XYZ file of C-alpha atoms in Angstrom:
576
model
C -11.309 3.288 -27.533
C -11.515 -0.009 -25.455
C -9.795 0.586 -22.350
C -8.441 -1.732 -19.711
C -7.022 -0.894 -16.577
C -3.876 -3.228 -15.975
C -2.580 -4.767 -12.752
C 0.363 -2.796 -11.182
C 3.333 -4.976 -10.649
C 5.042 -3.162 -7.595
C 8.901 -4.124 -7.037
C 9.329 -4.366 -3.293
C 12.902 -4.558 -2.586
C 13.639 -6.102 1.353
C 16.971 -6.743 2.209
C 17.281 -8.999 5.405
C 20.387 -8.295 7.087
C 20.662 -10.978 10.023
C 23.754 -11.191 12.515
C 25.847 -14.339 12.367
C 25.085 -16.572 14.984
C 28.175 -17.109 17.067
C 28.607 -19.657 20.288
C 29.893 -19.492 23.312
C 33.493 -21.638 23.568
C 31.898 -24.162 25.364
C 28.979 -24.990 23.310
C 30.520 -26.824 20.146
C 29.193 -26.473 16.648
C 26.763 -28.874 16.676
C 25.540 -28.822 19.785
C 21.717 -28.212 20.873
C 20.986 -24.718 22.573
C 17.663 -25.831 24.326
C 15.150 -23.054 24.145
C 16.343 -20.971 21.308
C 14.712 -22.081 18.447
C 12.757 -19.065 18.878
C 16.103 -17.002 18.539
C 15.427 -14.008 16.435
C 19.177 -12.232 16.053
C 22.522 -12.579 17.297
C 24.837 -9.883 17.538
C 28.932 -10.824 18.714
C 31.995 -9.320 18.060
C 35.482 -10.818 18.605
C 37.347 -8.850 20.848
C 40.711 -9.329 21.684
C 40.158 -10.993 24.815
C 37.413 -13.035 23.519
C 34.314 -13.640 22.036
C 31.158 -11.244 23.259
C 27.567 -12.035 22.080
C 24.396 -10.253 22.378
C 20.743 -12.623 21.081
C 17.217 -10.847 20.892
C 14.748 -14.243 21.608
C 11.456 -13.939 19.745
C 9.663 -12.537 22.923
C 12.095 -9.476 22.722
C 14.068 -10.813 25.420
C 18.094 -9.863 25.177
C 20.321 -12.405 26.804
C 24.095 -12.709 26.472
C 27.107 -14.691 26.877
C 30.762 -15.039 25.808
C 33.416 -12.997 27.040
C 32.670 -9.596 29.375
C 35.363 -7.098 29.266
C 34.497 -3.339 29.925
C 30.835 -3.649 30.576
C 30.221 -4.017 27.016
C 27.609 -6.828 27.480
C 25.797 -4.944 30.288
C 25.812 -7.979 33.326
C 26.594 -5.803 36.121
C 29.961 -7.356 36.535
C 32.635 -5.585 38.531
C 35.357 -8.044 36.825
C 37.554 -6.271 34.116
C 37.044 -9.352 32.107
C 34.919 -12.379 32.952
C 33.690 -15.287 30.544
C 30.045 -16.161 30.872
C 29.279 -19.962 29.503
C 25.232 -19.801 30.076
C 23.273 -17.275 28.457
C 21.726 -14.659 30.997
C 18.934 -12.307 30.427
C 19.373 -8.481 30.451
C 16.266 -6.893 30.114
C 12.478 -7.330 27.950
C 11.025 -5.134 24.959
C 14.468 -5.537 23.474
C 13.979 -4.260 19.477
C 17.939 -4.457 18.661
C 21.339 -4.755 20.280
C 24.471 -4.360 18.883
C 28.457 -4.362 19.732
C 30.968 -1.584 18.573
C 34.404 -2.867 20.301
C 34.084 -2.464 23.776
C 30.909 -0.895 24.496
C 27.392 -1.902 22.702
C 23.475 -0.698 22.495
C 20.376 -1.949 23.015
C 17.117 -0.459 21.071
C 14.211 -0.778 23.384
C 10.503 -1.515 21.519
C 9.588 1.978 23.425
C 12.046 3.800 21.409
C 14.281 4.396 24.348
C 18.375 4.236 23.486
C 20.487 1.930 26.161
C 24.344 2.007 25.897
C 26.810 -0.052 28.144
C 30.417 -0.498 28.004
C 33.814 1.684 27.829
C 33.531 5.133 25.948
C 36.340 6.767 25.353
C 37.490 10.446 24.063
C 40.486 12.937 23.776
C 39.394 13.660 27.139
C 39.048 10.629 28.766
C 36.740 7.365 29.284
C 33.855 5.978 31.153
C 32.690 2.245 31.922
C 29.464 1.094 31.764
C 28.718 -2.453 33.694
C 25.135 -1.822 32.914
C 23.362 -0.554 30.664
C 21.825 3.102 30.824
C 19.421 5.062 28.883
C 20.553 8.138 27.187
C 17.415 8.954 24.658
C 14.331 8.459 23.639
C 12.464 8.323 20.311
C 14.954 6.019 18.768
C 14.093 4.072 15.297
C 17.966 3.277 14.733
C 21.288 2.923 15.473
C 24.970 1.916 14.698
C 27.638 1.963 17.038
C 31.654 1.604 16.219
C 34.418 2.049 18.901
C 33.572 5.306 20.272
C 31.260 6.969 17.875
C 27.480 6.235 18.298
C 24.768 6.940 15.300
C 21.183 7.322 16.349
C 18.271 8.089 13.697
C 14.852 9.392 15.776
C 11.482 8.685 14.349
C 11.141 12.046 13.462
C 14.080 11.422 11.084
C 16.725 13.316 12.483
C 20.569 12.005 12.670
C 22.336 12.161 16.384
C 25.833 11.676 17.069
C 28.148 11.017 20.417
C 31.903 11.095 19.995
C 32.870 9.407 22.946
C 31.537 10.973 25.833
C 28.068 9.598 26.261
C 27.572 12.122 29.210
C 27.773 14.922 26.952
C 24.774 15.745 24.706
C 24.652 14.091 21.736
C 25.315 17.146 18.541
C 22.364 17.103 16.157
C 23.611 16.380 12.541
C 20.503 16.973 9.983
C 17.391 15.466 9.408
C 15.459 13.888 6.637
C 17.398 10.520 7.535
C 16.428 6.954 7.180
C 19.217 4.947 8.844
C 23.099 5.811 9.326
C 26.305 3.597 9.579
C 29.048 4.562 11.402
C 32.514 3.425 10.066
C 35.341 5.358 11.777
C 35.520 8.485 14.039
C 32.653 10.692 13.880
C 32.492 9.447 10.409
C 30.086 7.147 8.521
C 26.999 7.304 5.672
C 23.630 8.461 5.923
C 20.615 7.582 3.648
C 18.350 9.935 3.590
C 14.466 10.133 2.773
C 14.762 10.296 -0.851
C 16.877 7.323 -0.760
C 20.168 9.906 -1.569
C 23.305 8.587 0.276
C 25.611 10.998 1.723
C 28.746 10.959 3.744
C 29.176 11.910 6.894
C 32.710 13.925 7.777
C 33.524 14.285 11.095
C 29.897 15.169 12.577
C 29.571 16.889 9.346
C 27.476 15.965 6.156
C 29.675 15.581 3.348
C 29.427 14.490 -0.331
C 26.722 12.698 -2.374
C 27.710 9.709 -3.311
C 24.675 7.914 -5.251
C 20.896 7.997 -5.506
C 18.617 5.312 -5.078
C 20.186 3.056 -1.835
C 18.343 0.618 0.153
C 21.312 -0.073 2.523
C 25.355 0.446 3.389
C 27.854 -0.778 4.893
C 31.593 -1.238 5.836
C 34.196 -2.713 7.283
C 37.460 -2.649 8.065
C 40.291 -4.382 6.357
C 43.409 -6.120 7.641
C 45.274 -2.642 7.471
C 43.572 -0.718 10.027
C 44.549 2.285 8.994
C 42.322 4.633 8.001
C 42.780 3.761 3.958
C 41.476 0.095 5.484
C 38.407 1.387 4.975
C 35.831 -0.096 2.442
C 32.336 0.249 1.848
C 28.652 -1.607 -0.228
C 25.349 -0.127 -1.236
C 23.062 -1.678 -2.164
C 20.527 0.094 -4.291
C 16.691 -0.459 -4.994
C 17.320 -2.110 -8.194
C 19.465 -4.426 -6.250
C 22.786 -3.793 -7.758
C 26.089 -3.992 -5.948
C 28.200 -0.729 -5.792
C 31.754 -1.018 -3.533
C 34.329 1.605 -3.084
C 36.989 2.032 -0.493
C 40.362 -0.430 -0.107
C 40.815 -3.335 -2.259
C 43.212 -5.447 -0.925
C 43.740 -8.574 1.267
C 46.982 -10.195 2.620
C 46.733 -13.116 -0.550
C 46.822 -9.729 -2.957
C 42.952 -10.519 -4.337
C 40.369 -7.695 -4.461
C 37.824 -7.374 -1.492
C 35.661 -5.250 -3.489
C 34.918 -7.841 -6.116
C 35.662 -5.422 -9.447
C 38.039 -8.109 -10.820
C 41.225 -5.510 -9.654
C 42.973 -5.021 -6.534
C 43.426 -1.538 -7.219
C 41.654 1.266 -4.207
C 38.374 2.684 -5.461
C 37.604 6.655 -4.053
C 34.416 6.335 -6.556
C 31.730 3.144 -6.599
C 31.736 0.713 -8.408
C 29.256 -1.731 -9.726
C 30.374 -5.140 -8.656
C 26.905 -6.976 -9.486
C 23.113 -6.943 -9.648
C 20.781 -8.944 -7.316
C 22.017 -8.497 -4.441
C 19.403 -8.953 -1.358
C 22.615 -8.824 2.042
C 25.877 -7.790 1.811
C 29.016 -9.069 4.304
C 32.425 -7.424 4.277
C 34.803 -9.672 6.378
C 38.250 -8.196 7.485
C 39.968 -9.765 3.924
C 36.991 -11.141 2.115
C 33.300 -10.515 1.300
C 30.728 -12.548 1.216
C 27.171 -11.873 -0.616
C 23.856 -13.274 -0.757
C 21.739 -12.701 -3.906
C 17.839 -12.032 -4.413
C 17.266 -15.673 -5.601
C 19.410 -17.293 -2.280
C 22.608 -17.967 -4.148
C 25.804 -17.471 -1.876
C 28.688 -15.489 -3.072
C 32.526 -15.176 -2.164
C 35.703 -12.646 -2.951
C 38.795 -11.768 -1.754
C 40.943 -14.075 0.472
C 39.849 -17.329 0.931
C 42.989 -18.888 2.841
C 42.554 -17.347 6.362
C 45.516 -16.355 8.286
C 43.310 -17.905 11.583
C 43.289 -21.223 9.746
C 45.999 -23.624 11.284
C 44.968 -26.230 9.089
C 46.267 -25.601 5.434
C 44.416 -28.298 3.926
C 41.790 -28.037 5.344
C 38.557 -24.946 4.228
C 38.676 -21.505 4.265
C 36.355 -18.591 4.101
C 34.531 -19.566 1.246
C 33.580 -23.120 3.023
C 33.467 -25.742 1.349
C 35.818 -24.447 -1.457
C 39.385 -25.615 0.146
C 41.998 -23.461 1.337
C 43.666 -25.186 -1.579
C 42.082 -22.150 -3.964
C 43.720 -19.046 -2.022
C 41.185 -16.110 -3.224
C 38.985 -14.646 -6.126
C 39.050 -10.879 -7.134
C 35.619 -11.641 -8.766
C 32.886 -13.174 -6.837
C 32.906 -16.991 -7.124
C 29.492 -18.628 -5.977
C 29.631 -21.608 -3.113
C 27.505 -23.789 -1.359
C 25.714 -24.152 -4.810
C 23.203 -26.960 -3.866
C 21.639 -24.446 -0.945
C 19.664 -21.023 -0.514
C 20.500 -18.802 2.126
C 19.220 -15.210 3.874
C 22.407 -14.200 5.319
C 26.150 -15.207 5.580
C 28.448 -13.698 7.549
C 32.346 -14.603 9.108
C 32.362 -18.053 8.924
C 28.492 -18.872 9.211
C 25.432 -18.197 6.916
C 21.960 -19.100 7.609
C 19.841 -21.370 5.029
C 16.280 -20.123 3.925
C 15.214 -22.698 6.069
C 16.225 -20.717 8.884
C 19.254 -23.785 10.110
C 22.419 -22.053 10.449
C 25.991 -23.467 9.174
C 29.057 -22.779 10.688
C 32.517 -23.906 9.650
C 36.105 -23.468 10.150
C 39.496 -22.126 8.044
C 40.776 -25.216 10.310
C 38.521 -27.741 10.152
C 38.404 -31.087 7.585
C 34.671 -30.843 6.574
C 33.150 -27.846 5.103
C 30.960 -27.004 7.829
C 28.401 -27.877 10.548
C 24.947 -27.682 10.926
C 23.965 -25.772 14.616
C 21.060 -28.026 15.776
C 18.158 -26.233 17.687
C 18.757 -23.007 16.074
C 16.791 -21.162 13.483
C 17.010 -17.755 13.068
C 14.591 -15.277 11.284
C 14.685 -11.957 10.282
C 15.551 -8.903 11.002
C 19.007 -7.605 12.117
C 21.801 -5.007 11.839
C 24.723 -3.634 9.687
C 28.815 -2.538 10.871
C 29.111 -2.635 14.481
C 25.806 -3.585 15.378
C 22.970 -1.356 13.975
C 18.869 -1.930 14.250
C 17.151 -3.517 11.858
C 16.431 -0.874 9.003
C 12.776 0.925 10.042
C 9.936 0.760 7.180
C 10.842 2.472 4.045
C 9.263 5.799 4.088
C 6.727 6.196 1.468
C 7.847 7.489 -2.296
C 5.237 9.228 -2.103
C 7.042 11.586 0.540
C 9.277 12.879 -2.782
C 6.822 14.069 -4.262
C 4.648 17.729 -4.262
C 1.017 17.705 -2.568
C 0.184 18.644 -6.108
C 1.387 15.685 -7.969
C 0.688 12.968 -5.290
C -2.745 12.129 -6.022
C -1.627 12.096 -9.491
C 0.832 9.736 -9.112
C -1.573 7.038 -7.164
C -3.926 7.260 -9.773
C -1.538 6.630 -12.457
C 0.625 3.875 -9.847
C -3.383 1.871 -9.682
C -3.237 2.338 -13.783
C -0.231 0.313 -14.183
C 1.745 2.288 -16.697
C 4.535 4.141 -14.319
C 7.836 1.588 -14.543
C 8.759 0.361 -11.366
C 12.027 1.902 -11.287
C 10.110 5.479 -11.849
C 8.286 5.611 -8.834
C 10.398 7.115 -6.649
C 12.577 10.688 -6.485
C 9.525 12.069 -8.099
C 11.156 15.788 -8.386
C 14.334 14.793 -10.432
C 14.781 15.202 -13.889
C 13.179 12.455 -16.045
C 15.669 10.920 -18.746
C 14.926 10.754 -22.643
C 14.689 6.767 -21.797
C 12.702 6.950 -18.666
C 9.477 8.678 -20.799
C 9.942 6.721 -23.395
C 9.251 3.528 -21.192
C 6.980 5.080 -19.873
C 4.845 6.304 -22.927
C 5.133 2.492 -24.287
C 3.869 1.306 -21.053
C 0.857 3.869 -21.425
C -0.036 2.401 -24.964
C -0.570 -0.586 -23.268
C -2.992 0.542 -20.693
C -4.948 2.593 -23.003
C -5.134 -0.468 -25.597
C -5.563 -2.691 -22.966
C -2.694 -4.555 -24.275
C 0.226 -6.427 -22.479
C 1.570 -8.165 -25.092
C 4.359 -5.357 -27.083
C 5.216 -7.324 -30.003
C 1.957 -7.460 -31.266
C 1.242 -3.674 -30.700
C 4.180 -3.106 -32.691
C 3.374 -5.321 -35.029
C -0.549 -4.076 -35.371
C 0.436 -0.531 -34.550
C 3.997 0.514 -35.805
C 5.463 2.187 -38.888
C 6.548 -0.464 -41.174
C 9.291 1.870 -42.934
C 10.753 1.805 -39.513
C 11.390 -2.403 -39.019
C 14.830 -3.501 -38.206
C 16.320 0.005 -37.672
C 18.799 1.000 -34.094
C 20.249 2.644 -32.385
C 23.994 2.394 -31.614
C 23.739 3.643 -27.747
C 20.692 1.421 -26.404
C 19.016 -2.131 -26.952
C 16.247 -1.394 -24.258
C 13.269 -3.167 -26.201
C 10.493 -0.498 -24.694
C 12.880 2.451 -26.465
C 13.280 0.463 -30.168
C 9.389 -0.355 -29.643
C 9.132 3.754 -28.836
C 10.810 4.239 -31.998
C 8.709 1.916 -34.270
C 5.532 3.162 -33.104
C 6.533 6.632 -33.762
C 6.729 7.987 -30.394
C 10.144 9.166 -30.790
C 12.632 9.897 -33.565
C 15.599 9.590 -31.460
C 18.569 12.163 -30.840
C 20.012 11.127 -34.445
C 17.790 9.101 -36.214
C 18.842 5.786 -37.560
C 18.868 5.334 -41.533
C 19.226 1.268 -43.228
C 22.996 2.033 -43.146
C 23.871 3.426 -39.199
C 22.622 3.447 -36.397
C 21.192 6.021 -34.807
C 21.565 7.675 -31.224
C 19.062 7.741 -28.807
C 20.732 10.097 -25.793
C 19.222 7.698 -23.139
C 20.385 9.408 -20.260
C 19.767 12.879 -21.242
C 17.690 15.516 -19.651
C 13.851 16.236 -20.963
C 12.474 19.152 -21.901
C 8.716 20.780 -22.069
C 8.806 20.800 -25.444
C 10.125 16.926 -26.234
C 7.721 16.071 -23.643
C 4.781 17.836 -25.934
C 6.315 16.353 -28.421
C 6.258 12.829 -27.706
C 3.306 13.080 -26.132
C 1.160 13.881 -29.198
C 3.220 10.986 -31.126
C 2.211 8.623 -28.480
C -1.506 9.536 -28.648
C -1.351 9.008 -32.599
C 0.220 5.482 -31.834
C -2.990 4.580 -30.741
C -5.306 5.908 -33.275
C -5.944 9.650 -31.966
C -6.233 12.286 -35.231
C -3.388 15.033 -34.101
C -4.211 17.108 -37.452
C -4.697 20.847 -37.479
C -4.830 21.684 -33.900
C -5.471 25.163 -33.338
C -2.408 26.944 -32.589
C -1.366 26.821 -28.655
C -2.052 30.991 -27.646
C 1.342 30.615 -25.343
C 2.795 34.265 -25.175
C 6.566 32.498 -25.528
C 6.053 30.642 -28.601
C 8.716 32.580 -30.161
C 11.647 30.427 -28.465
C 10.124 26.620 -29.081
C 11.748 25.187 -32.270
C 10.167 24.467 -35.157
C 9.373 20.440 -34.811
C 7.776 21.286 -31.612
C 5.221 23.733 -32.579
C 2.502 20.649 -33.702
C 3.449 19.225 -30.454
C 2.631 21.917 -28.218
C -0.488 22.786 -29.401
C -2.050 19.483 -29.871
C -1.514 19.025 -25.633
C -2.647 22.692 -25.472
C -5.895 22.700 -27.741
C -6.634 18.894 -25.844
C -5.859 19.810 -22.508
C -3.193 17.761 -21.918
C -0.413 20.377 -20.330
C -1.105 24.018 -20.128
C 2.046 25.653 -18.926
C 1.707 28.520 -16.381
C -1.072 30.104 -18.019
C 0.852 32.637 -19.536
C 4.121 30.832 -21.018
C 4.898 26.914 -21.759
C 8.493 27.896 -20.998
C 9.203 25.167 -23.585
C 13.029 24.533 -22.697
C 12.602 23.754 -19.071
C 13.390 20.711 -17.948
C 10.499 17.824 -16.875
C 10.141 16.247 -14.048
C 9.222 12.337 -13.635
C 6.233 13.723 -11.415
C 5.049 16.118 -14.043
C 5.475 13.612 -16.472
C 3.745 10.908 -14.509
C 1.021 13.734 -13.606
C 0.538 14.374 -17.793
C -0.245 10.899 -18.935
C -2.341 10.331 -15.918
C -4.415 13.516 -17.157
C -4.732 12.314 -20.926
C -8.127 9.988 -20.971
C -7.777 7.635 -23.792
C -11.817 7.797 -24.643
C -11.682 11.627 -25.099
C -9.008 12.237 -27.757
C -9.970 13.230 -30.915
């Protein structure tokens, strides 16, 4: 058979979390900054006292300005709070830098850990004016009042409570990055992109698979139930959970409710940067649009005429449970408390007070990367998805990955379960590669049972699994007749023998003879049911899977790596 290999169309999924560039008082929006239009990332916090800000320049020099209180900003200062109008430099081979409340971090390019600032715990506090090293090996970090997050490059989570002259406790390894939200409390993502809670130093519950970033915030209660939290995951959809509330009675979470969510919830898909706010959120999707929720009419603004949060909609429109887009005729990388930065790099900032929607900062671009709640680093490569799979399987999988017929959204978690709809994709997409084919319609149409046209089913419209169906590769759960639907069972676990199964149907769908194989000489053929029988020993008698030697163990479940691993083995030029 003709055979083409086909271009793999990898999904690379980079979310570009930048800081909002904030001024000091005395430098009005508007107003040149000579010499930073180099500026990489800002990093501020509004403390009560003031306004603190930490910038990383392109030459991975830190300066800061704003208001010092508590050493947070690191100047040496012996004043308990002193406002700084010029930006002064800190230190070189500055990575990252971010502010909790009153203390902050810096992330050295050497992997060395810097705090300053007041820490604070049951047993007292300690005050920073510069700042000191306290480890080294440090890919990431996130830093809230007094509990500090650090992720070594060796993958391992660390933890202070407080007392940064105690040793920091060890919490697990196998971590990518870590937010901290509250006490000794936070999320971690871990290697196979699994996030997890973390519950008072200790690891806690899953919550999903799949998770590029999260993050939190605060609301306007601060109690603990103030709480909510985003993820992001790989396929770009939204997921919030946590309080849902703001002081104009309109969801922060963006569900449409105001009602408190303990599990996530999809809010929306393509999402590239995520920005809770105190009582609203703020969004920015994959293809630049700029989205708003939750209160729009600032309690800050004295102006009530004049814009709110979701600049330039006016204050006039109070809130949105849903998210309502704005600033329609622009594209942006990041958006934050009252400032977002265009794709052009030119920030805007504007004002719950002011009478125009907002201002354009002259002389200051910013470009990627930056942090997450209470200043973390910028996220550290993604490890390799190849890491979740066995030694076995891996060179396997890059084969098959160069073929072009593993879905995108496969190609990762390689040891979990497959789904009935995840092969099925997946066999469609290997008809095309072995009939060197893109085009689906017109291998349906030149390859598919005819008896079979026009025929559903009631619990999926994904065009790969009705295409799966007309070809013959699968039957379905319940298979549909000309008057019902059938059921597919998308989401349900695979087994050996459907695998076999399908397998043989999808080798027929291109032309291979599966008649009269001899019969598989498995020594627990006795449990395998009936319809799999031709199944099994067509992959046996061809080579295709071969069990443990001994037994197929036909009800165990398959993996996406062993499937991956068994159309990878099946050469299209050697089937019968």
């Amino acid at each position: 058979m003709k055979k083409r290999i086909l271009s793999l169309a990898l999904t690379l999924a980079l979310t570009l979390t930048l800081i909002p560039a904030t001024f000091p008082a005395s430098a009005a929006a508007g107003t040149p900054m000579p010499g930073w239009s180099s500026l990489v990332s800002v990093r501020s916090t509004t403390m009560y006292r003031g306004e603190a800000v930490m910038a990383i320049k392109a030459d991975n020099s830190l300066w800061v300005w704003g208001t010092e209180a508590h050493g947070v900003l690191g100047t040496g200062s012996a004043e308990q709070v002193q406002t700084i109008d010029t930006p002064i430099k800190i230190m070189d081979d500055v990575l990252a830098a971010g502010i909790g409340d009153t203390n902050s971090f810096v992330l050295k390019t050497d992997g060395s850990l810097w705090v300053s600032g007041e820490f604070r715990d049951n047993r007292g506090s300690a005050t920073l004016t510069t700042h000191r090293k306290i480890m080294d090996g440090a890919a990431f970090a996130s830093i809230w009042y007094r509990t500090l997050l650090a992720v070594k490059t060796d993958g391992s989570l660390w933890l202070w409570d407080g007392n940064i002259d105690r040793d920091p406790a060890k919490i697990t390894d196998e971590v990518v990055s870590a937010v901290a939200t509250s006490t000794n409390s936070g999320y971690i993502i871990r290697t196979d992109g699994n996030l997890w809670s973390l519950e008072n130093s200790r690891i806690g519950a899953k919550i999903m698979d799949g998770v590029a970033s999260v993050t939190g915030t605060r609301g306007i209660d601060v109690s603990s139930d103030g709480l909510r939290h985003f993820a992001i995951k790989t396929d770009g959809s939204l997921w919030g959970w946590g309080k849902n509330v703001t002081l104009g009675s309109y969801g922060t979470l963006g569900d449409g409710t105001s009602q408190a969510r303990a599990e996530p919830v999809k809010i929306m898909d393509g999402v590239a940067f995520i920005s809770p706010q105190p009582d609203h959120t703020l969004a920015v999707k994959t293809d630049g649009t700029l989205w708003a929720w939750g209160n729009n009419a600032s309690a800050g603004g004295s102006n009530p005429t004049g814009y709110g949060n979701f600049a330039p909609i006016e204050r006039s429109r109070t809130g949105s449970s849903t998210p309502v887009q704005i600033m329609t005729g622009d594209r942006f990388i990041y958006a934050g408390a009252y400032h977002a930065v265009k794709t052009d790099g030119s920030v805007l900032r504007w004002s719950a007070a002011a009478a125009s929607p907002f201002q354009v900062i002259d002389g200051l671009k910013l470009t990627p990367p930056e942090s997450l709640l209470g200043g973390t680093t910028p996220p550290p490569p993604q490890p390799n998805p190849l890491d979740t799979a066995d030694t076995w399987a891996k060179d396997h999988i890059t084969s098959a990955l160069a073929k072009g017929f593993v879905p995108a959204d496969i190609q990762n978690n390689y040891r979990s379960v497959i789904t009935r709809q995840e092969f099925a994709r997946m066999a469609v997409e290997w008809v095309k590669y072995a009939l060197g084919e893109t085009d689906l319609d017109a291998i349906v149409a030149a390859h598919g049972r005819p008896e079979r046209e026009g025929l559903t089913f009631s619990d999926t419209t994904d065009a790969n699994i009705l295409a799966a169906y007309r070809l013959g590769i699968t039957a379905g759960a319940v298979a549909p007749t000309a008057d019902a639907p059938g059921q597919f069972n998308p989401n349900g676990d695979f087994t050996r023998q459907e695998a076999a199964t399908m397998i043989m149907n999808t080798c027929r769908a291109i032309g291979a003879d599966i008649s009269n194989p001899p019969t598989a000489d498995f020594a627990d053929l006795s449990v395998t049911v009936s319809w799999a029988q031709p199944g099994i020993n067509f992959v046996r008698a061809n080579g295709i899977m071969s069990g443990d030697g001994t037994n197929f163990n036909p009800t165990n479940a398959y993996t996406r790596q062993e499937s991956i691993v068994t159309f990878n083995n099946i050469e299209p030029d050697d089937l019968p």
